[in-house]
Amino acid sequence: QLQLQESGPGLVKPSETLSLTCTVSGGSISSSNYYWGWIRQPPGKGLEWIGSMYYSGSTYYNPSLKSRVTISVDTSNNLFSLRLSSLTAADTAVYYCARLLSDDDAFDVWGQGTMVTVSS
Amino acid sequence: QSALTQPASVSGSPGQSITISCTGSNSDVGGYDYVSWYQQHPGKAPKLMIYDVRKRPSGVSNRFSGSKSGNTASLTITGLQAEDEADYYCCSYAGSSTWVFGGGTKLTVL
């Protein structure tokens, strides 16, 4: 059974860069049938798509975050990562990683999420 | 890329049916048959309930159904149960390998 697990710091200072990792177990990140993505949810608010990537390294970002986001893949360790720079309090959120069905454009498997607080 | 529009809240009594709308534009909902719906209980990760407008993943109750007309997609839940009380989000492919979510709808089972 495929599982995704986010990991990273729970507290980051303003203006710094957030680095999160999503480890995939029970399946290969290199499958041609899937993309992999990051979604976030500020406290009490809705979901926001951050970006997605294909195992080959192709990346796609939310235009509103594109200047600050980098998503990368490590196929040898079956994981992918998110970097978000120039953090502000508005980036405080639960960050989820998820698998995206490439033919159906739906996020079918999600990690449990990790809370990130931006505060000095 | 603007968030899709959903009602903030809907409610219904056990056994009744409810419908949640999700309105976008020709660039997302109206342009592609790639609308999905997610159920989220408090403190939990979202769960895929509907994809490709009207398809149900294995294990999802047939009480959940999806449809689309023009720029508006809809999620209908029949035979409401207490366990259906949750937040629901729509999501649409928006072209150029981008996706956009709705603002979410809180379903209350009275």
Short mmCIF file of C-alpha atoms in Angstrom, two decimals:
data_model
loop_
_atom_site.label_atom_id
_atom_site.label_comp_id
_atom_site.label_asym_id
_atom_site.label_seq_id
_atom_site.Cartn_x
_atom_site.Cartn_y
_atom_site.Cartn_z
CA GLN A 1 0.00 0.00 0.00
CA LEU A 2 1.45 3.32 -1.08
CA GLN A 3 2.27 5.74 1.72
CA LEU A 4 3.62 9.27 1.66
CA GLN A 5 5.30 10.91 4.65
CA GLU A 6 6.25 14.56 4.92
CA SER A 7 9.19 15.64 7.05
CA GLY A 8 10.83 18.94 7.88
CA PRO A 9 11.02 21.71 10.46
CA GLY A 10 7.89 22.79 12.27
CA LEU A 11 9.13 26.33 12.85
CA VAL A 12 10.92 28.60 10.40
CA LYS A 13 11.90 32.25 10.69
CA PRO A 14 10.59 34.97 8.37
CA SER A 15 12.71 35.57 5.26
CA GLU A 16 14.25 32.10 5.55
CA THR A 17 13.78 29.12 3.21
CA LEU A 18 11.55 26.16 4.04
CA SER A 19 12.72 22.70 3.03
CA LEU A 20 10.34 19.74 3.19
CA THR A 21 10.75 16.16 2.04
CA CYS A 22 8.12 13.63 1.03
CA THR A 23 9.23 10.02 1.31
CA VAL A 24 7.30 7.53 -0.80
CA SER A 25 6.99 3.94 0.41
CA GLY A 26 5.13 0.94 -0.98
CA GLY A 27 5.62 2.07 -4.58
CA SER A 28 8.08 3.67 -6.97
CA ILE A 29 8.28 7.39 -7.54
CA SER A 30 9.59 6.60 -11.03
CA SER A 31 6.30 5.25 -12.37
CA SER A 32 5.16 6.85 -15.60
CA ASN A 33 1.56 6.79 -14.43
CA TYR A 34 1.91 9.47 -11.79
CA TYR A 35 3.00 12.98 -11.00
CA TRP A 36 3.82 14.05 -7.44
CA GLY A 37 2.70 17.27 -5.84
CA TRP A 38 2.65 19.64 -2.88
CA ILE A 39 -0.51 21.27 -1.53
CA ARG A 40 -0.83 23.52 1.51
CA GLN A 41 -3.62 24.63 3.83
CA PRO A 42 -3.32 27.70 6.09
CA PRO A 43 -5.05 27.31 9.47
CA GLY A 44 -8.81 27.46 9.03
CA LYS A 45 -8.53 28.03 5.29
CA GLY A 46 -8.77 26.09 2.04
CA LEU A 47 -6.35 24.04 -0.01
CA GLU A 48 -3.82 25.63 -2.33
CA TRP A 49 -1.88 23.75 -5.00
CA ILE A 50 1.81 24.66 -4.75
CA GLY A 51 3.36 22.62 -7.53
CA SER A 52 3.87 19.21 -9.09
CA MET A 53 6.65 17.23 -10.68
CA TYR A 54 7.27 14.17 -12.84
CA TYR A 55 9.96 11.65 -11.97
CA SER A 56 11.96 12.78 -15.00
CA GLY A 57 12.42 16.13 -13.27
CA SER A 58 9.80 18.20 -15.09
CA THR A 59 8.23 20.69 -12.70
CA TYR A 60 5.09 22.82 -12.70
CA TYR A 61 4.33 25.60 -10.23
CA ASN A 62 1.44 27.73 -9.07
CA PRO A 63 1.97 31.08 -10.85
CA SER A 64 1.42 32.95 -7.59
CA LEU A 65 4.29 31.09 -5.92
CA LYS A 66 6.52 30.33 -8.87
CA SER A 67 9.23 32.84 -8.03
CA ARG A 68 9.76 31.28 -4.60
CA VAL A 69 9.21 27.54 -5.18
CA THR A 70 11.50 24.72 -6.20
CA ILE A 71 10.43 21.07 -6.33
CA SER A 72 13.01 18.38 -6.92
CA VAL A 73 13.14 14.58 -7.05
CA ASP A 74 15.57 12.00 -5.69
CA THR A 75 14.65 8.78 -7.46
CA SER A 76 17.42 6.77 -5.82
CA ASN A 77 15.86 7.42 -2.40
CA ASN A 78 12.26 7.46 -3.67
CA LEU A 79 11.51 10.94 -2.40
CA PHE A 80 10.76 14.42 -3.60
CA SER A 81 11.31 17.78 -1.96
CA LEU A 82 9.88 21.28 -1.69
CA ARG A 83 11.83 24.48 -1.13
CA LEU A 84 9.95 27.72 -0.49
CA SER A 85 12.00 30.88 -0.06
CA SER A 86 11.46 34.34 1.42
CA LEU A 87 8.96 33.09 3.95
CA THR A 88 6.37 35.31 5.61
CA ALA A 89 3.65 34.61 8.16
CA ALA A 90 1.28 34.01 5.24
CA ASP A 91 3.19 30.81 4.48
CA THR A 92 2.16 29.31 7.81
CA ALA A 93 0.18 26.21 6.87
CA VAL A 94 -0.14 22.45 6.89
CA TYR A 95 1.87 21.20 3.94
CA TYR A 96 0.75 17.99 2.22
CA CYS A 97 2.47 15.89 -0.39
CA ALA A 98 0.29 13.82 -2.70
CA ARG A 99 0.32 11.50 -5.69
CA LEU A 100 -1.32 12.86 -8.83
CA LEU A 101 -2.85 10.49 -11.37
CA SER A 102 -1.35 11.55 -14.68
CA ASP A 103 -4.30 10.40 -16.81
CA ASP A 104 -7.03 11.64 -14.50
CA ASP A 105 -5.50 14.74 -12.93
CA ALA A 106 -6.62 13.88 -9.40
CA PHE A 107 -4.68 13.61 -6.15
CA ASP A 108 -5.45 10.06 -5.03
CA VAL A 109 -2.98 9.42 -2.20
CA TRP A 110 -2.03 12.02 0.41
CA GLY A 111 0.50 12.25 3.19
CA GLN A 112 -0.70 13.06 6.69
CA GLY A 113 0.55 16.63 6.41
CA THR A 114 3.09 18.60 8.39
CA MET A 115 2.42 21.90 10.15
CA VAL A 116 4.88 24.68 9.39
CA THR A 117 4.81 27.91 11.37
CA VAL A 118 6.68 30.99 10.17
CA SER A 119 7.57 33.09 13.18
CA SER A 120 10.56 34.78 14.73
CA GLN B 1 -5.24 31.57 -11.40
CA SER B 2 -8.24 32.26 -9.13
CA ALA B 3 -9.70 29.78 -6.65
CA LEU B 4 -12.87 28.04 -7.73
CA THR B 5 -16.03 29.31 -6.02
CA GLN B 6 -17.87 27.07 -3.59
CA PRO B 7 -20.59 27.92 -1.05
CA ALA B 8 -19.10 28.37 2.40
CA SER B 9 -21.57 25.98 3.98
CA VAL B 10 -24.42 23.60 3.27
CA SER B 11 -26.52 21.51 5.60
CA GLY B 12 -29.00 18.67 5.52
CA SER B 13 -30.73 16.18 7.74
CA PRO B 14 -29.87 12.48 7.86
CA GLY B 15 -31.31 10.67 4.86
CA GLN B 16 -31.66 13.81 2.78
CA SER B 17 -29.64 14.80 -0.29
CA ILE B 18 -27.42 17.83 -0.73
CA THR B 19 -25.51 19.34 -3.63
CA ILE B 20 -22.34 21.40 -3.47
CA SER B 21 -21.49 23.60 -6.43
CA CYS B 22 -18.07 24.56 -7.74
CA THR B 23 -17.88 27.40 -10.22
CA GLY B 24 -14.87 28.23 -12.31
CA SER B 25 -14.24 29.48 -15.83
CA ASN B 26 -13.61 28.31 -19.37
CA SER B 27 -9.94 28.03 -18.37
CA ASP B 28 -10.50 25.37 -15.77
CA VAL B 29 -13.83 23.68 -14.94
CA GLY B 30 -15.43 24.52 -18.27
CA GLY B 31 -12.40 23.64 -20.32
CA TYR B 32 -11.57 20.17 -19.06
CA ASP B 33 -13.31 17.09 -17.71
CA TYR B 34 -10.76 16.84 -14.92
CA VAL B 35 -12.74 17.95 -11.88
CA SER B 36 -12.15 16.11 -8.62
CA TRP B 37 -13.72 16.32 -5.17
CA TYR B 38 -12.13 15.78 -1.77
CA GLN B 39 -13.56 15.13 1.67
CA GLN B 40 -11.64 16.40 4.69
CA HIS B 41 -12.48 15.64 8.29
CA PRO B 42 -10.97 17.90 11.00
CA GLY B 43 -7.28 17.31 11.48
CA LYS B 44 -7.12 14.78 8.66
CA ALA B 45 -5.71 14.75 5.15
CA PRO B 46 -8.13 15.19 2.25
CA LYS B 47 -9.60 12.04 0.70
CA LEU B 48 -10.40 11.69 -3.00
CA MET B 49 -14.13 11.11 -3.49
CA ILE B 50 -14.74 11.89 -7.18
CA TYR B 51 -12.41 12.29 -10.17
CA ASP B 52 -12.88 12.98 -13.88
CA VAL B 53 -16.09 14.85 -12.97
CA ARG B 54 -18.11 11.75 -12.11
CA LYS B 55 -15.90 8.71 -11.45
CA ARG B 56 -15.67 7.18 -7.96
CA PRO B 57 -12.46 5.60 -6.63
CA SER B 58 -12.77 2.07 -5.33
CA GLY B 59 -14.21 2.07 -1.84
CA VAL B 60 -16.13 5.34 -2.09
CA SER B 61 -19.84 5.00 -1.44
CA ASN B 62 -22.19 5.30 -4.41
CA ARG B 63 -24.07 7.89 -2.37
CA PHE B 64 -21.49 10.32 -3.73
CA SER B 65 -21.84 11.47 -7.34
CA GLY B 66 -20.45 14.24 -9.51
CA SER B 67 -21.60 16.18 -12.54
CA LYS B 68 -20.72 19.24 -14.58
CA SER B 69 -22.53 21.78 -16.68
CA GLY B 70 -20.59 24.53 -18.36
CA ASN B 71 -18.28 26.20 -15.88
CA THR B 72 -19.96 24.68 -12.81
CA ALA B 73 -19.31 21.26 -11.32
CA SER B 74 -21.42 19.70 -8.61
CA LEU B 75 -21.06 17.08 -5.91
CA THR B 76 -24.24 15.38 -4.74
CA ILE B 77 -24.50 13.29 -1.60
CA THR B 78 -27.64 11.22 -1.17
CA GLY B 79 -28.87 9.51 1.99
CA LEU B 80 -26.88 11.86 4.24
CA GLN B 81 -25.17 10.20 7.17
CA ALA B 82 -23.54 11.72 10.23
CA GLU B 83 -20.13 10.57 9.00
CA ASP B 84 -20.53 12.73 5.89
CA GLU B 85 -20.11 15.87 8.02
CA ALA B 86 -16.81 17.32 6.79
CA ASP B 87 -15.27 19.95 4.56
CA TYR B 88 -15.46 19.33 0.81
CA TYR B 89 -13.14 20.77 -1.81
CA CYS B 90 -13.34 20.73 -5.58
CA CYS B 91 -10.27 20.83 -7.77
CA SER B 92 -9.87 21.35 -11.49
CA TYR B 93 -7.10 21.02 -14.02
CA ALA B 94 -6.42 24.53 -15.30
CA GLY B 95 -4.20 23.89 -18.28
CA SER B 96 -0.40 24.01 -18.69
CA SER B 97 -0.02 21.36 -15.98
CA THR B 98 -1.54 23.52 -13.27
CA TRP B 99 -4.38 22.78 -10.87
CA VAL B 100 -6.72 24.99 -8.84
CA PHE B 101 -8.80 24.20 -5.76
CA GLY B 102 -12.08 25.62 -4.57
CA GLY B 103 -12.38 27.52 -1.32
CA GLY B 104 -14.11 24.63 0.41
CA THR B 105 -17.62 23.93 1.72
CA LYS B 106 -18.49 22.91 5.24
CA LEU B 107 -21.20 20.26 5.29
CA THR B 108 -23.25 20.06 8.47
CA VAL B 109 -25.51 17.07 9.07
CA LEU B 110 -28.30 18.39 11.28
#
